[in-house]
PDB file of C-alpha atoms in Angstrom:
ATOM      1  CA  MET B  47     162.405  65.585  56.553  1.00 38.00           C
ATOM      2  CA  SER B  48     162.085  63.819  59.921  1.00 58.00           C
ATOM      3  CA  PRO B  49     162.610  65.729  63.154  1.00 68.00           C
ATOM      4  CA  SER B  50     165.772  65.226  65.210  1.00 89.00           C
ATOM      5  CA  ILE B  51     164.837  62.402  67.566  1.00 90.00           C
ATOM      6  CA  VAL B  52     167.097  61.386  70.438  1.00 93.00           C
ATOM      7  CA  ILE B  53     166.705  58.065  72.275  1.00 95.00           C
ATOM      8  CA  ARG B  54     168.096  58.141  75.796  1.00 96.00           C
ATOM      9  CA  LYS B  55     167.689  56.644  79.254  1.00 96.00           C
ATOM     10  CA  ALA B  56     164.630  57.816  81.105  1.00 95.00           C
ATOM     11  CA  HIS B  57     165.306  60.003  84.127  1.00 94.00           C
ATOM     12  CA  PRO B  58     163.112  60.680  87.175  1.00 92.00           C
ATOM     13  CA  GLU B  59     162.268  64.122  85.798  1.00 93.00           C
ATOM     14  CA  ASP B  60     160.676  62.373  82.759  1.00 93.00           C
ATOM     15  CA  ILE B  61     158.055  60.544  84.836  1.00 91.00           C
ATOM     16  CA  VAL B  62     155.387  63.235  84.488  1.00 91.00           C
ATOM     17  CA  GLU B  63     155.813  63.380  80.694  1.00 93.00           C
ATOM     18  CA  ILE B  64     155.856  59.564  80.407  1.00 91.00           C
ATOM     19  CA  SER B  65     152.639  59.401  82.449  1.00 88.00           C
ATOM     20  CA  ARG B  66     150.993  61.992  80.185  1.00 90.00           C
ATOM     21  CA  LEU B  67     152.101  60.065  77.110  1.00 91.00           C
ATOM     22  CA  HIS B  68     150.616  56.842  78.517  1.00 88.00           C
ATOM     23  CA  ALA B  69     147.348  58.635  79.285  1.00 88.00           C
ATOM     24  CA  ARG B  70     147.133  59.878  75.663  1.00 89.00           C
ATOM     25  CA  VAL B  71     148.092  56.547  74.096  1.00 87.00           C
ATOM     26  CA  PHE B  72     146.341  54.030  76.370  1.00 85.00           C
ATOM     27  CA  GLY B  73     143.619  55.995  78.150  1.00 81.00           C
ATOM     28  CA  PRO B  74     142.203  55.124  81.558  1.00 78.00           C
ATOM     29  CA  GLY B  75     142.287  51.364  80.884  1.00 69.00           C
ATOM     30  CA  ARG B  76     146.085  51.438  81.088  1.00 67.00           C
ATOM     31  CA  PHE B  77     146.072  50.669  84.804  1.00 62.00           C
ATOM     32  CA  ALA B  78     144.512  47.254  84.137  1.00 64.00           C
ATOM     33  CA  ARG B  79     147.435  46.238  81.885  1.00 65.00           C
ATOM     34  CA  SER B  80     149.630  43.477  83.277  1.00 68.00           C
ATOM     35  CA  ALA B  81     152.788  45.631  83.266  1.00 66.00           C
ATOM     36  CA  TYR B  82     151.085  48.232  85.471  1.00 64.00           C
ATOM     37  CA  ARG B  83     149.803  45.536  87.839  1.00 70.00           C
ATOM     38  CA  VAL B  84     153.249  43.968  88.212  1.00 76.00           C
ATOM     39  CA  ARG B  85     154.970  47.323  88.767  1.00 72.00           C
ATOM     40  CA  GLU B  86     152.365  48.644  91.250  1.00 71.00           C
ATOM     41  CA  GLY B  87     154.068  50.166  94.288  1.00 63.00           C
ATOM     42  CA  LYS B  88     157.600  49.338  93.081  1.00 65.00           C
ATOM     43  CA  GLY B  89     158.623  52.649  91.544  1.00 65.00           C
ATOM     44  CA  HIS B  90     158.392  54.133  88.104  1.00 67.00           C
ATOM     45  CA  LEU B  91     161.712  53.564  86.398  1.00 84.00           C
ATOM     46  CA  SER B  92     164.232  50.804  86.064  1.00 86.00           C
ATOM     47  CA  ARG B  93     167.720  51.178  84.681  1.00 90.00           C
ATOM     48  CA  PHE B  94     166.559  50.030  81.219  1.00 94.00           C
ATOM     49  CA  CYS B  95     163.636  52.454  80.698  1.00 94.00           C
ATOM     50  CA  LEU B  96     164.104  54.667  77.639  1.00 96.00           C
ATOM     51  CA  VAL B  97     162.477  57.699  76.062  1.00 97.00           C
ATOM     52  CA  ALA B  98     162.536  59.191  72.576  1.00 96.00           C
ATOM     53  CA  CYS B  99     162.583  62.989  72.561  1.00 94.00           C
ATOM     54  CA  ILE B 100     162.302  65.822  70.105  1.00 91.00           C
ATOM     55  CA  GLY B 101     163.983  68.642  71.946  1.00 89.00           C
ATOM     56  CA  LYS B 102     162.644  68.361  75.488  1.00 88.00           C
ATOM     57  CA  GLU B 103     159.345  66.731  74.434  1.00 91.00           C
ATOM     58  CA  VAL B 104     158.963  63.017  75.208  1.00 94.00           C
ATOM     59  CA  VAL B 105     157.275  61.526  72.126  1.00 95.00           C
ATOM     60  CA  ALA B 106     157.772  57.829  72.907  1.00 96.00           C
ATOM     61  CA  SER B 107     158.801  55.650  75.816  1.00 95.00           C
ATOM     62  CA  ILE B 108     159.475  52.072  76.738  1.00 96.00           C
ATOM     63  CA  ARG B 109     159.089  50.948  80.306  1.00 91.00           C
ATOM     64  CA  THR B 110     160.963  47.985  81.726  1.00 92.00           C
ATOM     65  CA  THR B 111     160.750  46.417  85.147  1.00 91.00           C
ATOM     66  CA  GLU B 112     163.292  44.146  86.763  1.00 93.00           C
ATOM     67  CA  ILE B 113     161.389  41.082  87.954  1.00 94.00           C
ATOM     68  CA  THR B 114     161.741  37.697  89.546  1.00 95.00           C
ATOM     69  CA  ILE B 115     159.881  34.730  88.123  1.00 97.00           C
ATOM     70  CA  GLY B 116     159.173  32.110  90.754  1.00 97.00           C
ATOM     71  CA  GLY B 117     161.930  33.745  92.811  1.00 96.00           C
ATOM     72  CA  ALA B 118     164.569  33.506  90.044  1.00 97.00           C
ATOM     73  CA  LYS B 119     166.306  36.827  89.334  1.00 96.00           C
ATOM     74  CA  GLY B 120     167.752  38.162  86.084  1.00 96.00           C
ATOM     75  CA  ALA B 121     164.525  38.758  84.167  1.00 97.00           C
ATOM     76  CA  ILE B 122     162.993  41.941  82.771  1.00 96.00           C
ATOM     77  CA  LEU B 123     159.355  42.738  82.020  1.00 95.00           C
ATOM     78  CA  LEU B 124     159.139  44.846  78.865  1.00 94.00           C
ATOM     79  CA  GLY B 125     156.243  47.213  78.439  1.00 87.00           C
ATOM     80  CA  PRO B 126     154.394  49.174  77.804  1.00 89.00           C
ATOM     81  CA  VAL B 127     155.789  50.766  74.663  1.00 92.00           C
ATOM     82  CA  ALA B 128     154.057  54.077  73.938  1.00 92.00           C
ATOM     83  CA  VAL B 129     154.448  56.281  70.869  1.00 95.00           C
ATOM     84  CA  ASP B 130     152.608  59.579  70.458  1.00 93.00           C
ATOM     85  CA  ALA B 131     150.126  59.418  67.561  1.00 90.00           C
ATOM     86  CA  ASP B 132     151.868  62.270  65.715  1.00 89.00           C
ATOM     87  CA  HIS B 133     155.184  60.367  65.688  1.00 90.00           C
ATOM     88  CA  ARG B 134     154.203  56.824  64.718  1.00 89.00           C
ATOM     89  CA  THR B 135     155.749  56.919  61.255  1.00 85.00           C
ATOM     90  CA  PHE B 136     159.358  57.092  62.476  1.00 87.00           C
ATOM     91  CA  GLY B 137     159.736  53.483  63.715  1.00 92.00           C
ATOM     92  CA  LEU B 138     160.208  54.651  67.287  1.00 95.00           C
ATOM     93  CA  GLY B 139     158.536  51.606  68.845  1.00 94.00           C
ATOM     94  CA  SER B 140     160.944  49.270  67.043  1.00 96.00           C
ATOM     95  CA  LYS B 141     163.944  51.433  67.874  1.00 96.00           C
ATOM     96  CA  LEU B 142     163.006  51.554  71.558  1.00 97.00           C
ATOM     97  CA  ILE B 143     162.431  47.787  71.771  1.00 97.00           C
ATOM     98  CA  THR B 144     165.776  47.066  70.103  1.00 97.00           C
ATOM     99  CA  ALA B 145     167.598  49.545  72.351  1.00 97.00           C
ATOM    100  CA  ALA B 146     165.923  48.187  75.516  1.00 97.00           C
ATOM    101  CA  LEU B 147     166.853  44.598  74.627  1.00 98.00           C
ATOM    102  CA  GLU B 148     170.453  45.667  74.031  1.00 97.00           C
ATOM    103  CA  ALA B 149     170.581  47.594  77.323  1.00 96.00           C
ATOM    104  CA  ALA B 150     169.103  44.652  79.249  1.00 96.00           C
ATOM    105  CA  HIS B 151     171.628  42.278  77.688  1.00 97.00           C
ATOM    106  CA  LYS B 152     174.545  44.587  78.504  1.00 96.00           C
ATOM    107  CA  GLY B 153     173.109  45.007  82.005  1.00 95.00           C
ATOM    108  CA  GLY B 154     173.279  41.275  82.706  1.00 96.00           C
ATOM    109  CA  ALA B 155     169.642  40.268  82.234  1.00 97.00           C
ATOM    110  CA  LYS B 156     169.062  36.714  81.023  1.00 98.00           C
ATOM    111  CA  LEU B 157     165.427  36.870  79.942  1.00 98.00           C
ATOM    112  CA  VAL B 158     162.933  39.514  78.802  1.00 98.00           C
ATOM    113  CA  VAL B 159     159.211  38.766  78.985  1.00 97.00           C
ATOM    114  CA  LEU B 160     156.110  40.635  77.881  1.00 96.00           C
ATOM    115  CA  VAL B 161     152.438  40.191  77.209  1.00 94.00           C
ATOM    116  CA  GLY B 162     151.786  40.900  73.552  1.00 93.00           C
ATOM    117  CA  ASP B 163     151.193  39.692  70.025  1.00 95.00           C
ATOM    118  CA  HIS B 164     153.703  37.274  68.522  1.00 97.00           C
ATOM    119  CA  PRO B 165     153.221  38.557  64.949  1.00 96.00           C
ATOM    120  CA  TYR B 166     154.634  41.925  66.120  1.00 95.00           C
ATOM    121  CA  TYR B 167     157.168  40.930  68.789  1.00 97.00           C
ATOM    122  CA  GLY B 168     158.414  37.793  67.038  1.00 98.00           C
ATOM    123  CA  ARG B 169     160.589  39.913  64.750  1.00 97.00           C
ATOM    124  CA  PHE B 170     162.560  40.993  67.834  1.00 98.00           C
ATOM    125  CA  GLY B 171     163.217  37.381  68.867  1.00 97.00           C
ATOM    126  CA  PHE B 172     160.261  36.878  71.224  1.00 98.00           C
ATOM    127  CA  ASN B 173     158.626  33.459  71.297  1.00 98.00           C
ATOM    128  CA  ALA B 174     155.610  31.985  73.067  1.00 98.00           C
ATOM    129  CA  VAL B 175     156.137  30.697  76.597  1.00 98.00           C
ATOM    130  CA  PRO B 176     154.536  27.310  77.297  1.00 97.00           C
ATOM    131  CA  PRO B 177     151.180  28.022  78.998  1.00 95.00           C
ATOM    132  CA  GLY B 178     151.471  27.905  82.777  1.00 95.00           C
ATOM    133  CA  GLN B 179     155.271  28.268  82.923  1.00 98.00           C
ATOM    134  CA  ILE B 180     155.180  32.007  83.684  1.00 97.00           C
ATOM    135  CA  VAL B 181     152.211  33.431  85.586  1.00 95.00           C
ATOM    136  CA  PHE B 182     151.226  37.085  85.960  1.00 92.00           C
ATOM    137  CA  PRO B 183     149.171  38.605  88.761  1.00 87.00           C
ATOM    138  CA  GLY B 184     145.678  39.243  87.491  1.00 80.00           C
ATOM    139  CA  PRO B 185     144.097  37.989  84.304  1.00 84.00           C
ATOM    140  CA  VAL B 186     146.501  37.483  81.395  1.00 90.00           C
ATOM    141  CA  ASN B 187     145.950  35.333  78.323  1.00 92.00           C
ATOM    142  CA  PRO B 188     148.699  32.700  78.739  1.00 94.00           C
ATOM    143  CA  PHE B 189     149.063  32.434  74.953  1.00 95.00           C
ATOM    144  CA  ARG B 190     150.188  36.090  74.810  1.00 95.00           C
ATOM    145  CA  ILE B 191     153.098  35.641  77.241  1.00 96.00           C
ATOM    146  CA  LEU B 192     156.266  35.910  75.168  1.00 98.00           C
ATOM    147  CA  ALA B 193     159.938  35.638  76.082  1.00 98.00           C
ATOM    148  CA  HIS B 194     163.236  36.666  74.509  1.00 98.00           C
ATOM    149  CA  GLU B 195     166.279  34.785  75.766  1.00 98.00           C
ATOM    150  CA  LEU B 196     169.267  37.080  76.159  1.00 98.00           C
ATOM    151  CA  GLU B 197     171.216  34.061  77.383  1.00 97.00           C
ATOM    152  CA  PRO B 198     170.633  30.864  75.357  1.00 97.00           C
ATOM    153  CA  GLY B 199     168.434  28.399  77.230  1.00 97.00           C
ATOM    154  CA  ALA B 200     167.517  30.927  79.938  1.00 98.00           C
ATOM    155  CA  LEU B 201     163.760  30.367  79.713  1.00 98.00           C
ATOM    156  CA  ALA B 202     164.118  26.864  81.169  1.00 98.00           C
ATOM    157  CA  GLY B 203     165.308  28.395  84.452  1.00 97.00           C
ATOM    158  CA  TYR B 204     162.181  30.483  84.976  1.00 98.00           C
ATOM    159  CA  ARG B 205     158.885  29.088  86.214  1.00 98.00           C
ATOM    160  CA  GLY B 206     156.223  30.682  88.394  1.00 97.00           C
ATOM    161  CA  LEU B 207     154.793  34.052  89.384  1.00 95.00           C
ATOM    162  CA  VAL B 208     156.152  37.351  88.021  1.00 95.00           C
ATOM    163  CA  VAL B 209     157.011  39.768  90.844  1.00 93.00           C
ATOM    164  CA  ALA B 210     158.581  43.219  90.438  1.00 90.00           C
ATOM    165  CA  GLU B 211     161.893  43.925  92.115  1.00 85.00           C
ATOM    166  CA  PRO B 212     162.304  47.365  93.690  1.00 69.00           C
ATOM    167  CA  PRO B 213     164.169  49.543  91.198  1.00 61.00           C
ATOM    168  CA  GLY B 214     167.889  49.829  91.826  1.00 55.00           C
ATOM    169  CA  GLU B 215     169.989  52.904  91.435  1.00 49.00           C
ATOM    170  CA  LEU B 216     169.680  54.479  88.012  1.00 44.00           C
ATOM    171  CA  PRO B 217     173.164  54.811  86.549  1.00 44.00           C
ATOM    172  CA  ASP B 218     174.180  58.139  85.048  1.00 44.00           C
ATOM    173  CA  ALA B 219     173.345  58.538  81.368  1.00 39.00           C
TER     174      ALA B 219
END
């Protein structure tokens, strides 16, 4: 029998637990990841960040960051997705990605981008971005930049450097 898992919006009081989860899952190298570099100094949570909890324990999280790409607004950076090792058999990563994409779409985002592996993220509708179209600060393999259009044809309107937007007000859950 699987435990009772609740997926909900992340709240400021979850930041410590999310940070601990990331430390367990990714180790000290996590700060070199592109999502951390983009988000640096811009706050911890956006309105589309989610957590999966068993009781009060955060066992998985998905971070999202509202970004501009070459100055164009309406895009979201997805990642990282972190699932505690003891809870990886429940499909939490997939559930969080699906829920975050739905929340971003409902929230008016046009495009979601990430740095990851197409064989995994392709099943969620992510496709390769032409090399050089979207650029991240720091070293990123351009063949791992993927995008999911929440609005058909949206990718064509985005070209240039990814920059984090300061997080807006987090709506009530």
